[in-house]
Amino acid sequence: MLCKRSLQGLRQPGFQTLSRRFLSVTHEDPAPGTTTANIVDQELGNIIGVYARYPLVMSHGQGSYLFDKEGRKYIDFTSGVAVTSLGHGHPEVARLAGDQCTKLVHSSNLYYNEPAIELSSKLNNSLAQNSKISTPSKIFFSNSGTEANETALKFARKAAYETNGEGKSQIVYFNNSFHGRSLGSLSITANPKYRRGFEPLLPGVVQATYNDIESIKQVINDKTAAVIVEPVQGEGGICPANAEFLVALRKACDKFNASLIYDEIQCGLGRSGDFWAHSIVKDQASPDIITVAKPLANGLPISATIVSSKVAETLHAGEHGSTFGGNPVACRVGSFCVDELSSSKILNNVRKQHNTLTSRFAEFTTKYPSLIRGYAGRGLLLGLQFNQSPTDFINIARKQGLLLLPGGNNNTRVLPSLNVKDSVIADGLDIMDDTLKHLSK
Ligand SMILES: Cc1ncc(COP(=O)(O)O)c(C=O)c1O
C-alpha cells in the first residue's frame, strides 16, 4: 500500500482503487467516453502523430502541481521538460506577460526593442561575472532550443570563414547528444532513432566520445569550425561532463582556432545548481558560444545564442534573422526569470533538494538492486538509472499521481521546478519508493 503522506491531496473522489493487490492506483488512464478520451480522439483526426503522448489532458497548473481535465492532481517532476523552472501559474510571470500584451506583443525586428535589450544585458552581465566568456558577449534571440543551436552552428561557421576562409567548416559533436530536430541540429544529435528517414543530413559533422579526452584528439583538427557539447547531457541519459574534459575541449579549440559551443538548453539557467552549468570550470574552459532556451521565460517560447565579441564581430546586418526572435512578451518575462533563477534563494533550494533526492536515490539503489543500477546528475537534472527500460515504473508512478520523464540509457529523469518545496519532494520520493517496492515483488 502507498504510505499515507504520498496520497495526501492526490487521491481524488470518484476514482476507484483499481489494483488492491499491490498498489492503490488512483489515476487510472481515463476510460472511453470521458472528456479526456474525446479530446484524444479529436487530436488523432487533426494533429500529426509525432508525439507519443500519455492519455492525459492538462487543464492547469499551480506551483509544482498539474491538474488534468478529469480533475486529478499530479506532482510534476518533469517541469514541462525542464521549462517551468519557476513552477506553474507563477503570478509575476502572468502579470508581466499580461501587462506586456496590453502594451506591445510584436513590432518586428525593424525597430529597437527595450525588453530584448534589458534581457540581453542581464544575460551578458551574468556571463561576465560568472563565466568569463570573452567579454563583452552579444546575443541573438530566437524561439526554441533547436533554433538557438542552428544559429550557433551558422555563427561558428561564419567566424571560421571570416578568419580562415573556406574549408574550415567541420562540426564535432558527441555520442548521446541531443541538440534538436532541424536538419542542422539533427545532424549533431547522436540518436539514430531521431535521424532515420531524414538523411542525408549536414555533411562535415564528426562524432566523438563524451568525457573521453583521447577521442577528441582524434577528431579536432584545422578543418574544425566548432565543437558543440552539453555540460550535462539530458535527453541522451543524464551524464555530467568532467571538468578535465571541458578544459581539454577548450585547449583543442584554442589550438585549432575553433569555436567551443556549450548547449545549456536543458542544463543551464540554474538547473545544475549553478546559474551557468559550465561555470564549474570558470575561466579554464570559457565557451565562444552558449545556447539557452527552455526555462528562459518559464514556458513562453524564447531562446538565445550568446557569442563572444570575437564571434560577434564576424556577423553583419542581413546575415541572420527571425520574425519572432526577441519577442517583447517573452523577453519581458525572461528578464524576471533570469533575476529569479540566478538568485541565491533558488540556487540554494536546487542544491538542498538535490541532496534530499540523491540520498533517497542511494537508498533505492541498495534496496532495489534488481531494478536500479544507480543515479547521476547535477542539481535538479537527475537520472535514476534502471537495469532495464523504466517505462513500467514511469507509468505506474503516473497512475499514482507523479509525473516523471524517460531519458536515454534506461534513465528516469527527475526534473522538478527549481523552487519546489520540501513536502513535494518528500511526497514524490514516497511515490517512487512505493512504485519500486511494487515492481521489485
Ligand atoms: C540540450 C538540448 N538541446 C536542444 C534541445 C532542443 O530544444 P527545442 O525542443 O526547444 O527545440 C533540447 C530539447 O530537449 C535539449 O535538451
mmCIF file with all atom_site columns, C-alpha atoms in Angstrom, residues 104 106-114 116-117 140 317-318 320-328:
data_model
loop_
_atom_site.group_PDB
_atom_site.id
_atom_site.type_symbol
_atom_site.label_atom_id
_atom_site.label_alt_id
_atom_site.label_comp_id
_atom_site.label_asym_id
_atom_site.label_entity_id
_atom_site.label_seq_id
_atom_site.pdbx_PDB_ins_code
_atom_site.Cartn_x
_atom_site.Cartn_y
_atom_site.Cartn_z
_atom_site.occupancy
_atom_site.B_iso_or_equiv
_atom_site.pdbx_formal_charge
_atom_site.auth_seq_id
_atom_site.auth_comp_id
_atom_site.auth_asym_id
_atom_site.auth_atom_id
_atom_site.pdbx_PDB_model_num
ATOM 1  C CA . LEU A 1 104 ? 3.139  45.619 -27.355 1.00 0.00 ? 104 LEU A CA 1
ATOM 2  C CA . HIS A 1 106 ? 5.184  42.374 -31.547 1.00 0.00 ? 106 HIS A CA 1
ATOM 3  C CA . SER A 1 107 ? 6.673  45.174 -33.590 1.00 0.00 ? 107 SER A CA 1
ATOM 4  C CA . SER A 1 108 ? 9.193  43.240 -35.789 1.00 0.00 ? 108 SER A CA 1
ATOM 5  C CA . ASN A 1 109 ? 12.959 43.413 -35.905 1.00 0.00 ? 109 ASN A CA 1
ATOM 6  C CA . LEU A 1 110 ? 12.805 46.601 -37.961 1.00 0.00 ? 110 LEU A CA 1
ATOM 7  C CA . TYR A 1 111 ? 12.818 48.611 -34.714 1.00 0.00 ? 111 TYR A CA 1
ATOM 8  C CA . TYR A 1 112 ? 14.704 48.611 -31.410 1.00 0.00 ? 112 TYR A CA 1
ATOM 9  C CA . ASN A 1 113 ? 13.119 46.545 -28.655 1.00 0.00 ? 113 ASN A CA 1
ATOM 10 C CA . GLU A 1 114 ? 13.517 47.510 -24.966 1.00 0.00 ? 114 GLU A CA 1
ATOM 11 C CA . ALA A 1 116 ? 15.055 42.346 -25.550 1.00 0.00 ? 116 ALA A CA 1
ATOM 12 C CA . ILE A 1 117 ? 17.808 44.833 -24.706 1.00 0.00 ? 117 ILE A CA 1
ATOM 13 C CA . PHE A 1 140 ? 20.803 36.712 -30.889 1.00 0.00 ? 140 PHE A CA 1
ATOM 14 C CA . ALA A 1 317 ? 23.299 43.116 -40.912 1.00 0.00 ? 317 ALA A CA 1
ATOM 15 C CA . GLY A 1 318 ? 21.219 40.761 -43.051 1.00 0.00 ? 318 GLY A CA 1
ATOM 16 C CA . HIS A 1 320 ? 20.703 36.065 -39.946 1.00 0.00 ? 320 HIS A CA 1
ATOM 17 C CA . GLY A 1 321 ? 17.209 36.828 -38.678 1.00 0.00 ? 321 GLY A CA 1
ATOM 18 C CA . SER A 1 322 ? 13.943 35.638 -37.128 1.00 0.00 ? 322 SER A CA 1
ATOM 19 C CA . THR A 1 323 ? 10.462 37.169 -37.324 1.00 0.00 ? 323 THR A CA 1
ATOM 20 C CA . PHE A 1 324 ? 9.581  36.337 -33.726 1.00 0.00 ? 324 PHE A CA 1
ATOM 21 C CA . GLY A 1 325 ? 13.093 36.360 -32.234 1.00 0.00 ? 325 GLY A CA 1
ATOM 22 C CA . GLY A 1 326 ? 13.291 38.781 -29.283 1.00 0.00 ? 326 GLY A CA 1
ATOM 23 C CA . ASN A 1 327 ? 9.529  38.821 -28.830 1.00 0.00 ? 327 ASN A CA 1
ATOM 24 C CA . PRO A 1 328 ? 8.770  41.583 -26.272 1.00 0.00 ? 328 PRO A CA 1
#
